[in-house]
Amino acid sequence: MSALMPTYAPSDLAFVKGEGVYLYTADGRRFLDFYAGIAVNALGHAHPHLVEALKSQADQLWHVSNLFTIPGQIKLAQRLVDASFADRVFFSNSGAEAIEAAIKIARKYHDDNGNPEKYRVVCCHNAFHGRTLATIAAGGQEKMLAGFAPAVEGFDHVAYGNLNEMRAAIGPETAAMLVEPVQGEGGVYGAGPEYLKGLRAIADEFGILLMFDEVQCGMGRTGKLFAHEWADIKPDVVATAKGIGGGFPLGACLATEKAAVLKVGNHGTTYGGNPLAMAVGGAVLDVLLGDGFFDHVIEVGNALEAALNNLVEKYPHLFVEVRGQGLMLGLKCNDNIENRAFKTKLEAAGLLVAPAGDNVIRFLPPLIIEQAHIDEAIAIVEKVADAEGGA
Ligand SMILES: *Cc1c(COP(=O)(O)O)cnc(C)c1O
């Protein structure tokens, strides 16, 4: 028995090496990784540019704390600002911390403006925003809140994709809305550009902040740096993480000048934005912002989506529909199969995918996949689907 707190129920698979889109076990078995550490390994495993950035920084300096100037932070923040809606960046180590910063911004913004009574954040059902006390309250899912009462105060929940419900939920105490442009854990579901535009209009009408959780759907996953860009709107705050470090722990909370209300003494973190993270984050951005990279994501995203749609047509008794955008795609399973059980069979056949809510199988491959990887993945799904029988 392991000395670990049993907070996870991991598969028995233990990998010792990763290369590109593949992972290897000690006994030499190879797996096609369409899980990418839950959308973290955006550039696959052991990407030479990232390895080089980490190694050369490791030779120079690891950590100094935020009590000293970290040039890499200033540089990476500027690059994120130049490439996005934002004017300011706060670096964290994880997605939940990036969301925490956003929640603190929502309260501080209105406090600064003489409206301290505005502190509530409207979130959506089926949301996932992290596992800290505030972010489980923001997520609002009973299964994550159970046992941890009292829940952090100040979160309301409405149906995802429903602008009428959102509008009706805004009250005199509302400070902000916090929404995933594409829901990840909840079942890989995006409500579309009109919804995001409608949220912007509601935020403007009521003078509240529009905050997006792009921890999973951001950093190129949908074929733009941030998923909200598809709606051609500017949010006030965006929290991101996962892909931003390509596997090195890193998160960021981005804000417009108006919403960048966190000042000296208001917020902080010991590790956030340390030199190692900044070096790798910069290397990830080099690749993401390189010529034609997002075009590639869109192209392979469309190809994977089409291939998954073919599976729905070929196995209507197993699969219901394809959801999501870019390389954040979900295959919804029919009631007669269970996504986790099917995922385990895919794993045994050499393909790693992630389960999500609503009986969905998530495909979150590294953004560097090629058509050949899609063909290989689909062939494995077909092999497992054929063995299911019961057409
Ligand atoms: C993973 C995730 C988080 C939490 O990020 P951590 O790094 O696990 O704290 C928050 N929001 C969304 C949408 C996520 O997918």
Coordinates of C-alpha atoms and ligand atoms in Angstrom, one line a residue:
M1 CA 0.0 0.0 0.0
S2 CA 1.2 3.4 -0.9
A3 CA 1.8 6.2 1.6
L4 CA 0.0 8.6 -0.6
M5 CA -3.3 10.1 0.5
P6 CA -5.7 8.2 -1.8
T7 CA -7.1 11.2 -3.5
Y8 CA -6.8 9.7 -7.0
A9 CA -7.6 6.3 -8.4
P10 CA -4.9 6.1 -11.1
S11 CA -4.6 3.5 -13.7
D12 CA -1.8 1.0 -13.1
L13 CA 0.1 2.5 -16.1
A14 CA 3.3 4.2 -15.1
F15 CA 5.2 6.0 -17.8
V16 CA 8.9 6.5 -17.8
K17 CA 9.4 8.4 -21.0
G18 CA 7.5 10.7 -23.3
E19 CA 8.3 11.7 -26.8
G20 CA 6.1 13.9 -29.0
V21 CA 2.6 12.4 -29.0
Y22 CA 3.7 9.1 -27.4
L23 CA 4.3 7.8 -23.9
Y24 CA 6.3 4.7 -22.9
T25 CA 6.2 2.3 -20.0
A26 CA 9.3 0.7 -18.4
D27 CA 8.6 -2.5 -20.2
G28 CA 8.6 -0.6 -23.5
R29 CA 4.9 -0.4 -24.3
R30 CA 4.0 2.6 -26.4
F31 CA 0.8 4.7 -26.0
L32 CA -0.7 7.3 -28.2
D33 CA -1.4 10.2 -25.9
F34 CA -4.7 12.0 -26.7
Y35 CA -5.0 13.0 -23.1
A36 CA -1.9 15.2 -22.8
G37 CA -1.9 15.3 -19.0
I38 CA -5.4 16.9 -19.2
A39 CA -4.6 19.4 -21.9
V40 CA -1.4 20.4 -20.3
N41 CA 1.2 18.9 -22.7
A42 CA 0.2 21.3 -25.4
L43 CA 3.4 20.6 -27.3
G44 CA 3.6 16.9 -26.5
H45 CA 6.3 15.3 -24.5
A46 CA 10.0 16.4 -24.4
H47 CA 9.5 19.1 -27.0
P48 CA 13.2 20.1 -27.8
H49 CA 12.5 23.8 -27.5
L50 CA 10.9 23.4 -24.1
V51 CA 13.6 21.0 -22.9
E52 CA 16.3 23.4 -23.9
A53 CA 14.6 26.4 -22.3
L54 CA 14.2 24.5 -19.0
K55 CA 17.7 23.1 -19.0
S56 CA 19.5 26.4 -19.7
Q57 CA 17.4 28.2 -17.1
A58 CA 18.2 25.4 -14.6
D59 CA 21.9 26.1 -15.1
Q60 CA 21.4 29.8 -14.3
L61 CA 18.8 30.4 -11.6
W62 CA 15.8 28.6 -10.2
H63 CA 14.1 30.8 -7.7
V64 CA 14.5 34.2 -6.1
S65 CA 10.9 35.0 -4.9
N66 CA 8.8 38.0 -5.9
L67 CA 10.7 40.3 -3.6
F68 CA 13.2 40.6 -6.5
T69 CA 12.6 41.7 -10.1
I70 CA 12.2 38.7 -12.4
P71 CA 13.0 39.8 -15.9
G72 CA 11.4 36.7 -17.4
Q73 CA 8.1 37.6 -15.8
I74 CA 8.1 41.1 -17.2
K75 CA 8.9 39.7 -20.7
L76 CA 6.3 36.9 -20.6
A77 CA 3.6 39.2 -19.3
Q78 CA 4.3 41.7 -22.0
R79 CA 4.1 38.9 -24.7
L80 CA 0.8 37.7 -23.3
V81 CA -0.5 41.2 -23.2
D82 CA 0.6 41.9 -26.8
A83 CA -1.2 38.8 -28.0
S84 CA -4.4 39.2 -26.1
F85 CA -7.2 41.5 -24.7
A86 CA -5.2 42.0 -21.5
D87 CA -3.1 44.9 -20.1
R88 CA -1.8 43.1 -17.0
V89 CA -0.8 39.6 -15.8
F90 CA -0.5 37.9 -12.5
F91 CA 1.4 34.6 -12.5
S92 CA 0.3 31.6 -10.4
N93 CA 1.3 28.0 -10.3
S94 CA -2.0 26.4 -11.1
G95 CA -5.5 26.9 -12.6
A96 CA -7.2 27.1 -9.2
E97 CA -4.9 29.9 -8.1
A98 CA -5.5 31.8 -11.3
I99 CA -9.2 31.6 -10.6
E100 CA -8.7 32.6 -7.0
A101 CA -6.9 35.8 -8.3
A102 CA -9.9 36.4 -10.6
I103 CA -12.4 36.1 -7.7
K104 CA -10.3 38.4 -5.6
I105 CA -10.2 40.9 -8.5
A106 CA -14.0 40.8 -8.8
R107 CA -14.5 41.8 -5.1
K108 CA -11.7 44.3 -5.0
Y109 CA -12.8 46.0 -8.2
H110 CA -16.2 47.0 -6.7
D111 CA -14.7 47.7 -3.3
D112 CA -12.3 50.2 -5.0
N113 CA -15.3 51.8 -6.8
G114 CA -17.2 52.3 -3.5
N115 CA -19.5 49.3 -3.9
P116 CA -18.2 46.8 -1.3
E117 CA -21.7 45.2 -1.3
K118 CA -21.0 43.8 -4.7
Y119 CA -19.1 40.6 -4.1
R120 CA -21.2 37.7 -5.6
V121 CA -20.0 35.9 -8.7
V122 CA -22.5 34.2 -11.0
C123 CA -21.1 30.9 -12.4
C124 CA -22.7 28.0 -14.4
H125 CA -24.0 24.6 -13.6
N126 CA -21.6 21.8 -14.6
A127 CA -18.7 24.2 -14.2
F128 CA -15.3 23.3 -13.0
H129 CA -13.0 25.9 -11.6
G130 CA -10.5 24.0 -9.4
R131 CA -10.4 22.3 -6.0
T132 CA -9.6 25.0 -3.4
L133 CA -12.4 26.1 -1.1
A134 CA -13.4 29.1 -3.1
T135 CA -13.1 27.3 -6.5
I136 CA -15.3 24.4 -5.4
A137 CA -17.9 26.9 -4.4
A138 CA -17.5 28.6 -7.8
G139 CA -17.9 25.2 -9.5
G140 CA -20.9 24.5 -7.4
Q141 CA -20.9 20.8 -7.9
E142 CA -22.4 18.9 -4.9
K143 CA -20.0 16.0 -5.3
M144 CA -17.0 18.3 -4.8
L145 CA -18.6 20.4 -2.0
A146 CA -19.8 17.4 0.1
G147 CA -17.9 17.1 3.4
F148 CA -16.4 20.6 3.2
A149 CA -19.2 22.7 4.5
P150 CA -19.7 25.6 4.9
A151 CA -19.1 26.5 1.3
V152 CA -17.4 29.8 0.6
E153 CA -20.1 32.4 0.3
G154 CA -20.9 34.4 -2.7
F155 CA -21.5 32.2 -5.7
D156 CA -24.7 31.8 -7.7
H157 CA -25.3 29.3 -10.5
V158 CA -27.3 29.4 -13.7
A159 CA -27.7 27.1 -16.6
Y160 CA -24.7 27.2 -19.0
G161 CA -25.6 28.8 -22.3
N162 CA -28.7 30.5 -21.0
L163 CA -28.5 34.3 -21.2
N164 CA -32.0 34.9 -19.8
E165 CA -31.1 32.9 -16.6
M166 CA -27.8 34.8 -16.4
R167 CA -29.5 38.2 -16.7
A168 CA -32.1 37.2 -14.1
A169 CA -29.4 36.2 -11.7
I170 CA -27.6 39.6 -11.7
G171 CA -28.6 41.4 -8.5
P172 CA -27.4 44.4 -6.5
E173 CA -24.7 42.3 -4.9
T174 CA -23.3 40.8 -8.1
A175 CA -19.7 41.6 -8.9
A176 CA -18.9 39.4 -11.8
M177 CA -19.7 36.5 -14.1
L178 CA -17.3 33.6 -14.3
V179 CA -17.8 31.3 -17.2
E180 CA -15.8 28.7 -19.2
P181 CA -16.0 29.6 -23.0
V182 CA -15.9 25.8 -23.5
Q183 CA -16.8 23.7 -20.5
G184 CA -14.2 21.0 -20.0
E185 CA -14.8 18.7 -17.1
G186 CA -18.5 19.3 -17.4
G187 CA -18.6 17.4 -20.7
V188 CA -16.7 19.3 -23.4
Y189 CA -19.5 21.7 -24.3
G190 CA -19.2 25.2 -25.8
A191 CA -22.2 27.5 -25.8
G192 CA -21.0 29.4 -28.9
P193 CA -20.0 33.0 -29.8
E194 CA -23.5 34.5 -29.4
Y195 CA -23.6 33.4 -25.8
L196 CA -20.2 34.9 -25.1
K197 CA -21.3 38.2 -26.8
G198 CA -24.5 38.2 -24.8
L199 CA -22.4 37.8 -21.6
R200 CA -20.4 40.9 -22.6
A201 CA -23.6 42.9 -23.1
I202 CA -24.9 41.8 -19.7
A203 CA -21.6 42.8 -18.0
D204 CA -21.7 46.2 -19.7
E205 CA -25.4 46.8 -18.8
F206 CA -24.9 46.1 -15.1
G207 CA -21.4 47.3 -14.7
I208 CA -20.0 44.0 -13.6
L209 CA -16.9 42.1 -14.7
L210 CA -16.9 39.4 -17.4
M211 CA -14.4 36.7 -16.3
F212 CA -13.6 33.7 -18.3
D213 CA -12.0 30.5 -17.1
E214 CA -9.7 29.5 -19.9
V215 CA -7.6 27.1 -17.8
Q216 CA -8.5 24.3 -20.2
C217 CA -9.8 25.9 -23.4
G218 CA -7.1 28.6 -23.5
M219 CA -3.5 28.7 -24.8
G220 CA -4.3 27.6 -28.4
R221 CA -6.5 24.6 -27.6
T222 CA -9.4 25.8 -29.8
G223 CA -7.1 27.3 -32.5
K224 CA -6.9 30.8 -31.1
L225 CA -4.8 31.9 -28.1
F226 CA -8.0 32.2 -26.1
A227 CA -11.3 30.6 -26.9
H228 CA -13.3 33.8 -26.3
E229 CA -11.5 35.3 -29.3
W230 CA -13.9 33.3 -31.5
A231 CA -16.7 35.6 -30.3
D232 CA -14.7 38.7 -31.1
I233 CA -15.3 40.2 -27.7
K234 CA -13.0 41.4 -24.9
P235 CA -13.5 40.0 -21.4
D236 CA -12.3 41.9 -18.3
V237 CA -10.4 39.0 -16.7
V238 CA -9.2 35.6 -18.0
A239 CA -7.7 32.8 -15.9
T240 CA -5.5 30.3 -17.7
A241 CA -3.1 27.5 -16.8
K242 CA -2.7 23.9 -18.1
G243 CA -1.2 24.4 -21.6
I244 CA 0.6 27.6 -20.7
G245 CA 3.5 25.8 -19.1
G246 CA 3.4 22.7 -21.4
G247 CA 3.9 20.5 -18.3
F248 CA 5.7 22.9 -16.0
P249 CA 3.4 24.2 -13.3
L250 CA 2.2 27.6 -14.3
G251 CA -1.0 29.6 -14.4
A252 CA -1.9 33.2 -15.1
C253 CA -4.6 35.7 -14.4
L254 CA -4.9 38.3 -17.2
A255 CA -6.9 41.5 -16.8
T256 CA -7.6 44.8 -18.6
E257 CA -6.2 47.9 -17.0
K258 CA -9.6 48.7 -15.5
A259 CA -9.8 45.3 -13.8
A260 CA -6.1 45.1 -12.8
V261 CA -7.0 46.2 -9.2
L262 CA -4.6 44.0 -7.3
K263 CA -1.9 46.3 -5.9
V264 CA 1.0 45.9 -3.4
G265 CA -0.1 43.8 -0.4
N266 CA -3.4 42.7 -2.0
H267 CA -2.2 39.3 -3.3
G268 CA 0.9 37.2 -3.8
T269 CA 2.5 33.8 -4.1
T270 CA 5.9 32.5 -3.3
Y271 CA 6.5 30.4 -6.4
G272 CA 4.2 32.1 -8.9
G273 CA 6.2 33.3 -12.0
N274 CA 9.5 31.9 -10.9
P275 CA 12.4 31.9 -13.4
L276 CA 12.0 28.2 -14.4
A277 CA 8.3 28.6 -15.1
M278 CA 8.9 31.8 -17.0
A279 CA 11.6 30.2 -19.2
V280 CA 9.3 27.3 -20.1
G281 CA 6.2 29.6 -20.5
G282 CA 8.2 31.7 -22.9
A283 CA 9.3 28.7 -24.9
V284 CA 5.7 27.5 -25.1
L285 CA 4.6 30.9 -26.4
D286 CA 7.4 30.9 -29.0
V287 CA 5.8 27.8 -30.6
L288 CA 2.1 28.8 -30.1
L289 CA 2.6 32.2 -31.6
G290 CA 4.9 30.9 -34.4
D291 CA 3.8 31.3 -38.0
G292 CA 0.8 29.2 -38.9
F293 CA 0.7 27.2 -35.6
F294 CA -3.0 28.1 -34.9
D295 CA -3.9 27.3 -38.5
H296 CA -2.4 23.8 -37.9
V297 CA -4.5 23.4 -34.7
I298 CA -7.6 24.4 -36.6
E299 CA -6.8 22.0 -39.5
V300 CA -6.1 19.0 -37.4
G301 CA -9.0 19.9 -35.1
N302 CA -11.4 19.9 -38.0
A303 CA -9.9 16.6 -39.2
L304 CA -10.3 15.0 -35.7
E305 CA -13.8 16.3 -35.4
A306 CA -14.8 14.9 -38.8
A307 CA -13.2 11.5 -37.9
L308 CA -15.1 11.4 -34.6
N309 CA -18.3 12.3 -36.5
N310 CA -17.7 9.4 -38.7
L311 CA -17.5 7.2 -35.6
V312 CA -20.9 8.5 -34.5
E313 CA -22.3 7.5 -37.9
K314 CA -20.7 4.1 -37.9
Y315 CA -21.5 3.2 -34.3
P316 CA -24.8 5.0 -33.5
H317 CA -25.4 2.3 -30.8
L318 CA -22.2 3.5 -29.0
F319 CA -21.8 7.2 -29.7
V320 CA -24.3 10.0 -29.7
E321 CA -22.5 13.2 -30.8
V322 CA -19.3 15.1 -31.1
R323 CA -18.8 18.3 -29.0
G324 CA -16.3 21.0 -28.5
Q325 CA -13.9 23.0 -30.6
G326 CA -10.4 22.7 -32.1
L327 CA -8.5 20.1 -30.2
M328 CA -10.8 20.1 -27.3
L329 CA -13.3 17.5 -28.5
G330 CA -15.8 15.2 -26.7
L331 CA -17.4 12.1 -27.9
K332 CA -20.7 11.6 -26.0
C333 CA -21.4 7.9 -25.3
N334 CA -24.8 6.3 -25.5
D335 CA -26.4 5.2 -22.3
N336 CA -25.5 1.5 -23.0
I337 CA -21.8 2.2 -22.5
E338 CA -20.0 3.9 -19.7
N339 CA -17.3 6.4 -20.7
R340 CA -14.8 5.4 -18.1
A341 CA -15.1 1.7 -19.0
F342 CA -14.7 2.5 -22.6
K343 CA -11.7 4.7 -21.8
T344 CA -10.1 1.8 -20.0
K345 CA -10.5 -0.4 -23.0
L346 CA -9.0 2.3 -25.3
E347 CA -6.1 2.5 -22.8
A348 CA -5.5 -1.3 -23.0
A349 CA -5.5 -0.9 -26.8
G350 CA -2.8 1.8 -26.7
L351 CA -4.8 5.1 -26.8
L352 CA -5.0 7.5 -23.8
V353 CA -8.1 9.7 -23.6
A354 CA -9.8 11.5 -20.7
P355 CA -13.3 10.9 -19.3
A356 CA -15.5 14.0 -18.7
G357 CA -18.9 14.6 -17.2
D358 CA -22.2 13.6 -19.1
N359 CA -20.7 10.3 -20.3
V360 CA -18.3 12.0 -22.6
I361 CA -14.9 10.8 -23.7
R362 CA -12.5 13.7 -24.1
F363 CA -9.9 14.0 -26.8
L364 CA -7.3 16.6 -25.8
P365 CA -4.2 15.6 -27.9
P366 CA -1.1 17.7 -28.0
L367 CA -1.6 20.6 -30.4
I368 CA 1.3 19.2 -32.5
I369 CA -0.5 16.1 -33.7
E370 CA -0.6 15.3 -37.4
Q371 CA -3.1 13.5 -39.5
A372 CA -1.3 10.2 -39.0
H373 CA -1.9 10.4 -35.3
I374 CA -5.6 11.0 -35.9
D375 CA -5.7 7.9 -38.2
E376 CA -3.9 5.8 -35.6
A377 CA -6.3 7.0 -32.8
I378 CA -9.4 6.4 -34.8
A379 CA -8.2 2.9 -35.8
I380 CA -7.9 2.0 -32.1
V381 CA -11.3 3.4 -31.3
E382 CA -12.8 1.4 -34.2
K383 CA -11.1 -1.8 -33.0
V384 CA -12.4 -1.4 -29.5
A385 CA -15.9 -0.3 -30.8
D386 CA -16.0 -3.4 -33.1
A387 CA -15.3 -5.6 -30.1
E388 CA -18.3 -4.0 -28.2
G389 CA -20.7 -5.6 -30.7
G390 CA -24.4 -5.0 -30.2
A391 CA -25.0 -2.9 -33.3
Ligands
LIG1 C1 -8.1 22.1 -14.6 C2 -9.0 23.3 -14.5 C3 -9.0 24.1 -13.4 C4 -8.1 23.9 -12.2 O1 -6.8 23.9 -12.5 P1 -5.7 23.3 -11.5 O2 -4.4 23.6 -12.2 O3 -6.0 21.9 -11.4 O4 -5.9 24.0 -10.2 C5 -9.9 25.2 -13.4 N1 -10.7 25.4 -14.4 C6 -10.8 24.6 -15.5 C7 -11.7 24.9 -16.6 C8 -10.0 23.5 -15.6 O5 -10.0 22.7 -16.6

